[in-house]
CSV table of C-alpha atoms in Angstrom, one decimal:
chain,number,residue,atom,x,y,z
T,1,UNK,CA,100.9,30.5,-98.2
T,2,UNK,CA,101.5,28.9,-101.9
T,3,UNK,CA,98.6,28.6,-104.6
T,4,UNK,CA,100.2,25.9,-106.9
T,5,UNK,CA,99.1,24.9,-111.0
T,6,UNK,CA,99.7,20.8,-111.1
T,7,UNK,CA,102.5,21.5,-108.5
T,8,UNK,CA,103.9,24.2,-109.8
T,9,UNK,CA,104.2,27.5,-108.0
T,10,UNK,CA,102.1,30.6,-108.9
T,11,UNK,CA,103.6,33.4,-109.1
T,12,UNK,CA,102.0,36.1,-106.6
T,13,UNK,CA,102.6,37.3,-102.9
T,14,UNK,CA,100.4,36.8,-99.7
T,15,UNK,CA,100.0,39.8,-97.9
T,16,UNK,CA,97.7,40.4,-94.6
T,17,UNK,CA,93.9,41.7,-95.1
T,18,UNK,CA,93.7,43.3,-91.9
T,19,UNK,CA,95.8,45.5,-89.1
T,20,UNK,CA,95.1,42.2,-86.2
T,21,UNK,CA,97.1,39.9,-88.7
T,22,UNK,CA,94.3,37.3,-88.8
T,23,UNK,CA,93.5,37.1,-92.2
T,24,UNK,CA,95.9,37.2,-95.7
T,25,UNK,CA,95.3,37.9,-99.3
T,26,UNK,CA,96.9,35.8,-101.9
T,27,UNK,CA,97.8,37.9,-105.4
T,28,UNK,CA,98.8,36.5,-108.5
T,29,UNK,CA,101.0,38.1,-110.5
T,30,UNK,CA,98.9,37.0,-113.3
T,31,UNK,CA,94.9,36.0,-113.3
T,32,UNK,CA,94.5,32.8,-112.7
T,33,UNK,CA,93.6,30.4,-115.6
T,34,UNK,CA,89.5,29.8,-115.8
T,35,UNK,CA,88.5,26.5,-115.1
T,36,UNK,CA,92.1,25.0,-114.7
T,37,UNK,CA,92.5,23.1,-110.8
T,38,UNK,CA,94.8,25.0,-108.2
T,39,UNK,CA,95.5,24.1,-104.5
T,40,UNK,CA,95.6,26.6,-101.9
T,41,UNK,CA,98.7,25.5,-99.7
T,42,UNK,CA,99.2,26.4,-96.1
T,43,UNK,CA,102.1,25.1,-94.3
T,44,UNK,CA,103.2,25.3,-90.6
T,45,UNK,CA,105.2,27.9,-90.9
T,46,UNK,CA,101.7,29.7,-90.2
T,47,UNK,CA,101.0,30.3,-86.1
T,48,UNK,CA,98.4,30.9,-84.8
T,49,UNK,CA,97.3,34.2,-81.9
T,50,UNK,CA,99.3,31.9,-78.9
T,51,UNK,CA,102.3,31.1,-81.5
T,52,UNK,CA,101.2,27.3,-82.6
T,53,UNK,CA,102.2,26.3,-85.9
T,54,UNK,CA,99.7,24.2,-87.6
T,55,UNK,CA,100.6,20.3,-86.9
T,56,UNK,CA,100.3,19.6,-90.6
T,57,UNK,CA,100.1,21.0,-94.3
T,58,UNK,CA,96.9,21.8,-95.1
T,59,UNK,CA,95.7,21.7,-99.0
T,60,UNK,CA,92.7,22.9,-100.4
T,61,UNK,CA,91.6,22.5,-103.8
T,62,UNK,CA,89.7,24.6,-106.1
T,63,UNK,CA,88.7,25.2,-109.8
T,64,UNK,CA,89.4,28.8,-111.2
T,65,UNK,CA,86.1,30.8,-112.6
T,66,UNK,CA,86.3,33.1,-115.4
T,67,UNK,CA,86.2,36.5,-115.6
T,68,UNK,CA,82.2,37.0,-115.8
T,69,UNK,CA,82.0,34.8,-112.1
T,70,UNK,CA,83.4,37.3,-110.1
T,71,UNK,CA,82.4,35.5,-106.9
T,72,UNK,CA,82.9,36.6,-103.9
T,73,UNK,CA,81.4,40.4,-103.1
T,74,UNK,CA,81.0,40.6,-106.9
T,75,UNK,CA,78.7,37.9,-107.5
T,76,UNK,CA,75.5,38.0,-109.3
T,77,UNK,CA,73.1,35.6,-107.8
T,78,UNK,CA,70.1,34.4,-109.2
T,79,UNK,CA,69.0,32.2,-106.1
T,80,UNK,CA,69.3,32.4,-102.8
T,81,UNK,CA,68.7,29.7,-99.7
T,82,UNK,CA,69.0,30.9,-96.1
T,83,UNK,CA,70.2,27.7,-93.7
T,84,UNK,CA,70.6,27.5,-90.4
T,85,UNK,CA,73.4,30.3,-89.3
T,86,UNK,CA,74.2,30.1,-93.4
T,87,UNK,CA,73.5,30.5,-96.5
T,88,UNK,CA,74.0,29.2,-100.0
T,89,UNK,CA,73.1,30.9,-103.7
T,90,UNK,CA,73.3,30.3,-107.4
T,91,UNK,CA,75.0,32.8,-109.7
T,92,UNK,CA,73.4,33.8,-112.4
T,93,UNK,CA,76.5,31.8,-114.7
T,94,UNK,CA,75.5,28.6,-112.5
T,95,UNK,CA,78.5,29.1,-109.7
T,96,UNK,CA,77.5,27.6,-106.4
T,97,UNK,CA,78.5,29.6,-103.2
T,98,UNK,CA,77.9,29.5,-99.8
T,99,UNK,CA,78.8,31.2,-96.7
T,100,UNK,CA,78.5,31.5,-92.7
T,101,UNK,CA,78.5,28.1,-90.3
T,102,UNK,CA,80.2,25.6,-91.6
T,103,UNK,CA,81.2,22.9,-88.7
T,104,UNK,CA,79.5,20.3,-90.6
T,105,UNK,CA,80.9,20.9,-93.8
T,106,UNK,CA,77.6,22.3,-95.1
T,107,UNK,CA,79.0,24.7,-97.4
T,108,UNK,CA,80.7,22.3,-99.1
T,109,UNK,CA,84.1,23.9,-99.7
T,110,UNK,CA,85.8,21.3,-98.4
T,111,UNK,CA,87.5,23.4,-95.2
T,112,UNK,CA,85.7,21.5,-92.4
T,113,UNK,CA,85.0,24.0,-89.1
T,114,UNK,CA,85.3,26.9,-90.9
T,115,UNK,CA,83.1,30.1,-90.9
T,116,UNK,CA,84.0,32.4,-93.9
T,117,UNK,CA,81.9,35.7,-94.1
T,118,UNK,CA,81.9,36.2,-97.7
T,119,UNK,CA,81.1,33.9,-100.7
T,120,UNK,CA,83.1,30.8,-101.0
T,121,UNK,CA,82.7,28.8,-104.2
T,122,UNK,CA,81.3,24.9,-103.5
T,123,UNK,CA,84.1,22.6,-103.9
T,124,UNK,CA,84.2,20.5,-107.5
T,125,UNK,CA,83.5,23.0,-109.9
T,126,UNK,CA,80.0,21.9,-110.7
T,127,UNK,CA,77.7,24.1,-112.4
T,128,UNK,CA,74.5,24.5,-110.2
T,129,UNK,CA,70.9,25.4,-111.5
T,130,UNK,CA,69.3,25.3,-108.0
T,131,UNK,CA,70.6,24.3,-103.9
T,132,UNK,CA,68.7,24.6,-100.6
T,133,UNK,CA,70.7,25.2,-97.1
T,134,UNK,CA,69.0,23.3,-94.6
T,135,UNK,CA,69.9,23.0,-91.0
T,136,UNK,CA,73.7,21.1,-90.9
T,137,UNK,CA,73.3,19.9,-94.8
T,138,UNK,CA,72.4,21.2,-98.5
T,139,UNK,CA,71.8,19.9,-101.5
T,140,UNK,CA,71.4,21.1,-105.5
T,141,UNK,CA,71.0,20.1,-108.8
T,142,UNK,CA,73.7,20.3,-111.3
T,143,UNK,CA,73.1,21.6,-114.8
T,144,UNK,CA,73.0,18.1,-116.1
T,145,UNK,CA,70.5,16.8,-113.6
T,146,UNK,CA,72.3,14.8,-110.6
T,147,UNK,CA,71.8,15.6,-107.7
T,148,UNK,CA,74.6,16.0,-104.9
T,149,UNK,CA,73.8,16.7,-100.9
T,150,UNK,CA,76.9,17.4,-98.3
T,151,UNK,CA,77.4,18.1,-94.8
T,152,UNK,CA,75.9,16.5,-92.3
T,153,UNK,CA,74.5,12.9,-93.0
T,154,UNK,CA,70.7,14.1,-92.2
T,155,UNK,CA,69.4,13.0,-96.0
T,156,UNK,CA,73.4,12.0,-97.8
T,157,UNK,CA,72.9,9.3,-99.6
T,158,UNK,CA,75.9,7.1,-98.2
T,159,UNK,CA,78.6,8.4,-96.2
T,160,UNK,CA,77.2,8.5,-92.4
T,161,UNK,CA,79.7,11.2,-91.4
T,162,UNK,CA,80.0,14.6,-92.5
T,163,UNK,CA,80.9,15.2,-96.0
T,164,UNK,CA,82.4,18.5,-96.4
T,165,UNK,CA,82.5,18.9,-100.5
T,166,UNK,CA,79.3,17.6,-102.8
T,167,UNK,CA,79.0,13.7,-103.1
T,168,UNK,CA,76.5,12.2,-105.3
T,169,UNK,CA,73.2,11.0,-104.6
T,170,UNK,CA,72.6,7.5,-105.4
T,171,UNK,CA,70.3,6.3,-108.6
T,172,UNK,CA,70.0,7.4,-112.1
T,173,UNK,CA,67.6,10.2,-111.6
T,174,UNK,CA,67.3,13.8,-113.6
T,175,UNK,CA,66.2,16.2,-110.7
T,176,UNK,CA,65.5,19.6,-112.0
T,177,UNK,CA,65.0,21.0,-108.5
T,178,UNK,CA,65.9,19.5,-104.9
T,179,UNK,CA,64.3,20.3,-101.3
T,180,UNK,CA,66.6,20.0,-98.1
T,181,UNK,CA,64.8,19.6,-95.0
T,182,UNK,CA,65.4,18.9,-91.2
T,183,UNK,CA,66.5,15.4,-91.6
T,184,UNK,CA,65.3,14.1,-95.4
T,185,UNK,CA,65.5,15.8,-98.8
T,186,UNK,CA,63.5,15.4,-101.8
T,187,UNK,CA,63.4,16.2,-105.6
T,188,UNK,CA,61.4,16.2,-108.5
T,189,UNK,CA,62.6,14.7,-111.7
T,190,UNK,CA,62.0,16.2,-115.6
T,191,UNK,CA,59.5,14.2,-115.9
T,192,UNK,CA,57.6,15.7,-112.9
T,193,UNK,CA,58.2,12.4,-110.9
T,194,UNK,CA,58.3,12.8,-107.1
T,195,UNK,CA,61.4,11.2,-104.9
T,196,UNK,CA,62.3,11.6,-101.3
T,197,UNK,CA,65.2,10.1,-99.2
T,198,UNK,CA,66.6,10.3,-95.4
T,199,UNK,CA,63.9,9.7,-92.4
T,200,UNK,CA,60.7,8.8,-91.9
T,201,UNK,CA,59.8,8.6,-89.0
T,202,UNK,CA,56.5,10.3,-89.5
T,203,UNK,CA,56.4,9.3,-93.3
T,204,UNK,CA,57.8,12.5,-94.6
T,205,UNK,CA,59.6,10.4,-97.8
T,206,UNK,CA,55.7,10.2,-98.6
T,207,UNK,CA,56.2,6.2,-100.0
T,208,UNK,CA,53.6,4.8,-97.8
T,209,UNK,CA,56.0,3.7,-94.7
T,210,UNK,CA,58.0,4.6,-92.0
T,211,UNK,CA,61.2,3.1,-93.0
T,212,UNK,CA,64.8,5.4,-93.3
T,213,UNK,CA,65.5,5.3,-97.1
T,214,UNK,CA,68.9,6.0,-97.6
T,215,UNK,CA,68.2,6.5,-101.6
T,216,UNK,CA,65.7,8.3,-103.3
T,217,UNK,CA,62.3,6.7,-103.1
T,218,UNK,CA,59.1,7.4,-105.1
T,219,UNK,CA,56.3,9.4,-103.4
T,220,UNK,CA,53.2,7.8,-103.5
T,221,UNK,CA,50.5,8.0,-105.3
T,222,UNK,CA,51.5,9.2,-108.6
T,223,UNK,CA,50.8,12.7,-109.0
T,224,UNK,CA,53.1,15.0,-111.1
T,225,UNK,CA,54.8,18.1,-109.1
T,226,UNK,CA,55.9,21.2,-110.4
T,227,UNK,CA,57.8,22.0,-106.9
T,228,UNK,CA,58.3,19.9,-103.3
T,229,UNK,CA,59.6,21.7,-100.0
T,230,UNK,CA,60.9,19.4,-97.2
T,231,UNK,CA,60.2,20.9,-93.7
T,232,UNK,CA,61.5,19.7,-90.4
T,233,UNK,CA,59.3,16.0,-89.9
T,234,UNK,CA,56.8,16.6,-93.6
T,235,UNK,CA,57.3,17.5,-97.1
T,236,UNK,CA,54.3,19.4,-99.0
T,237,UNK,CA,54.1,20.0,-102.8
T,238,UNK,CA,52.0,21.3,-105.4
T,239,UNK,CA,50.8,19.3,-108.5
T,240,UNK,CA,50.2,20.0,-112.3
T,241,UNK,CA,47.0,21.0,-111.7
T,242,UNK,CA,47.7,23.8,-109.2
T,243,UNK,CA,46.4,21.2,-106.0
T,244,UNK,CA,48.8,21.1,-102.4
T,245,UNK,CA,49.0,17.8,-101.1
T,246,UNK,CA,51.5,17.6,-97.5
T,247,UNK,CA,52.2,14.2,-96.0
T,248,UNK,CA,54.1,13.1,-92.8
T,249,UNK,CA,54.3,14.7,-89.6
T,250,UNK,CA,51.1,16.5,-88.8
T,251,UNK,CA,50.7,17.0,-84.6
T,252,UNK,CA,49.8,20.8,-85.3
T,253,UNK,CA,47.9,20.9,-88.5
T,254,UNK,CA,51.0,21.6,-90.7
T,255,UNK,CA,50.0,18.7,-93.3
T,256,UNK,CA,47.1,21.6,-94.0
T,257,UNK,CA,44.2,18.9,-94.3
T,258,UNK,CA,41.7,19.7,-90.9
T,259,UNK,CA,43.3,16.8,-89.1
T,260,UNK,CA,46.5,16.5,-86.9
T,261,UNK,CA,46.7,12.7,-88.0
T,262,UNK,CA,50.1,11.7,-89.8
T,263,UNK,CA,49.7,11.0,-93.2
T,264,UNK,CA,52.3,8.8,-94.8
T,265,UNK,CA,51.0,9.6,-98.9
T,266,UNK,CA,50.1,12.7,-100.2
T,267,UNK,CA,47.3,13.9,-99.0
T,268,UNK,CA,45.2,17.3,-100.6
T,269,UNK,CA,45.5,20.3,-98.7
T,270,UNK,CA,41.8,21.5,-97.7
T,271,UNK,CA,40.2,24.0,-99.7
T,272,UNK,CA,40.4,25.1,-103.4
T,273,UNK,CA,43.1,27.2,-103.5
T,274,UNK,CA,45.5,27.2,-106.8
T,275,UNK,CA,49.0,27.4,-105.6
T,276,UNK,CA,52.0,28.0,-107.6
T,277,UNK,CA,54.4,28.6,-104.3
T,278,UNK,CA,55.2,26.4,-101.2
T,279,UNK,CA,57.4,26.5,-98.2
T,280,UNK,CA,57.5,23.7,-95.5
T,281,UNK,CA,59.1,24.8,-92.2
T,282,UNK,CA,57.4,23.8,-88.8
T,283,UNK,CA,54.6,25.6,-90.1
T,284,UNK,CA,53.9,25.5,-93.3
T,285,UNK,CA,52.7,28.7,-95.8
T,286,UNK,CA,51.4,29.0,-99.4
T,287,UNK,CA,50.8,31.7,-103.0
T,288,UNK,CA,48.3,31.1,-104.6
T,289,UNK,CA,47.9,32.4,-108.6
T,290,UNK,CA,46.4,35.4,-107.5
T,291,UNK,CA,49.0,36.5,-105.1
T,292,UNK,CA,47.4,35.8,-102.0
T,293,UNK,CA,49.2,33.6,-98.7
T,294,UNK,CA,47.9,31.4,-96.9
T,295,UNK,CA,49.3,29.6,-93.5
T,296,UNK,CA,48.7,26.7,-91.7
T,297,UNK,CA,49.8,24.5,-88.6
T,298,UNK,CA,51.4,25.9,-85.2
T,299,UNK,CA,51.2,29.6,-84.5
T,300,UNK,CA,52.6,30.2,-80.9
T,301,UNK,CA,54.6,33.0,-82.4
T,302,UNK,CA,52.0,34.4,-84.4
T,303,UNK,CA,54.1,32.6,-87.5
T,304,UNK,CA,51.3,32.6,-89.7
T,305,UNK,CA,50.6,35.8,-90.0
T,306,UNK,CA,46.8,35.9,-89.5
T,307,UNK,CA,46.8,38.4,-86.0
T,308,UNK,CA,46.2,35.8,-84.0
T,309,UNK,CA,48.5,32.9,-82.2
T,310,UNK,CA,45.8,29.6,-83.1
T,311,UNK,CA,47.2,26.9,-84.4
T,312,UNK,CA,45.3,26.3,-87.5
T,313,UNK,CA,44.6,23.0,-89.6
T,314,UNK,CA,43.4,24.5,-92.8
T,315,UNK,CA,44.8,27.4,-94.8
T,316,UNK,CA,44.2,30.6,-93.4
């Protein structure tokens, strides 16, 4: 176990974390220089429980934080986003970390089938404002606008395999917060502009069609959102003016609008609620400015909270 600086050996020791011999600390004998590039080496000389070396040298990159990102256990986070069997944050100093299930590279470290239990920094040293986990992907929005997804190719912009660090999303767009859902992703710009990508097969993107966009697309109907949240088959978001409007899949009520008809624009949520918070799952729940949530959509499981198990097609 080596940690090198531009090839150069760092001076330090490995030592094992715990009495089974399964996991080992590397210590420097000095800090570690913030924001210079390291690689973490592992060679075959490491064997695993039944005595196999590891076929090859493996070399993982990374970009040293300073001494207010403490990372790890130590972290102050200022966002969280809970995946599926993971999760992903944003330090208060704009480090990006994730952690937990990671065999489609949707933490975006760059170790592919890897499940680490603590905080592990997102690989290219980009300095996150916002990121949302989704299912086998994620994707955030850099301090400077751009917008990068990785893991599995469910809403990527190009790659149709797994990419396990962040690759850009295509276009010359500002996003100032990005939504992750079950198979498309969406963002809103600095100029309140609405985009979605990924499928639509129900008209999630929100463009008026049905068509897999690989790149970001314009939403319909040119309203101006102050936040978007991509659930499994729709996307819902809430306007200037305080409004919901929910487009695409809508076979339990969950586009909120007294109907179970697919809607490929935005269409207004019923009722006269003034929302300031959305999240889009299967179902799909609401804040209004006065504190109060609402619900809509399936409710076999009582998900919406109202004592009952109704499906409903209107906030409730």
């Amino acid at each position: 176990v080596r940690v090198l600086l531009g090839g150069s050996p760092v001076g330090g020791a490995p030592g094992f974390a715990d009495a089974e011999h399964l996991a080992v600390t590397f210590t420097p004998d000095e800090p570690l220089v913030a924001g210079a590039d390291y690689a973490l080496v592992l060679t075959p000389a490491i064997r695993d429980v039944d005595g196999d070396a590891l076929t090859d040298e493996l070399r993982v990159e990374f970009t040293a934080v300073a001494a207010d990102e403490p990372g790890a256990t130590g972290a102050i986070f200022e966002e969280i986003s809970a995946g599926f069997l993971y999760t992903c944050g944003v330090t208060r100093t704009n480090g990006g970390y994730c952690w937990g299930n990671n065999w489609n590279g949707q933490l975006g470290t760059g170790w592919p089938n890897s499940t680490p239990w603590l905080p592990v920094a997102i690989a290219g040293g980009h300095g996150f404002v916002q990121v949302d986990a989704s299912k086998e992907y994620t994707c955030g929005a850099d301090t400077a606008g751009f917008a990068w997804c990785w893991g599995s190719n469910a809403g990527l912009p190009t790659d149709p395999n797994a990419a396990h660090t962040p690759i850009p999303v295509d276009g010359d767009l500002n996003f100032v917060k990005i939504s992750a859902g079950g198979g498309h992703a969406c963002g809103i710009t600095r100029e309140n502009a609405a985009y979605c990508w990924g499928h639509n097969d129900y008209g999630q993107l929100g463009d008026g069609t049905t068509t897999y966009a690989p790149t970001p697309t314009p939403v319909a109907g040119g309203l101006s959102f102050t936040a978007l949240s991509a659930g499994g088959s729709h996307t819902c978001g809430i306007t200037t003016d305080g409004f919901a409007y929910c487009w695409g899949w809508n076979g339990v009520g969950q586009l909120g609008d007294g109907t179970t008809d697919d809607r490929l624009t935005p269409t207004r949520v019923a009722g006269d609620q003034d929302f300031t918070q959305l999240s889009a799952g299967v179902s799909t729940c609401g804040i209004t400015a006065d504190g109060v949530a609402y619900c809509w959509g399936p409710n076999a499981h009582g998900q919406l909270g109202d004592g009952t198990t109704e499906d409903r097609l209107t906030p409730t």
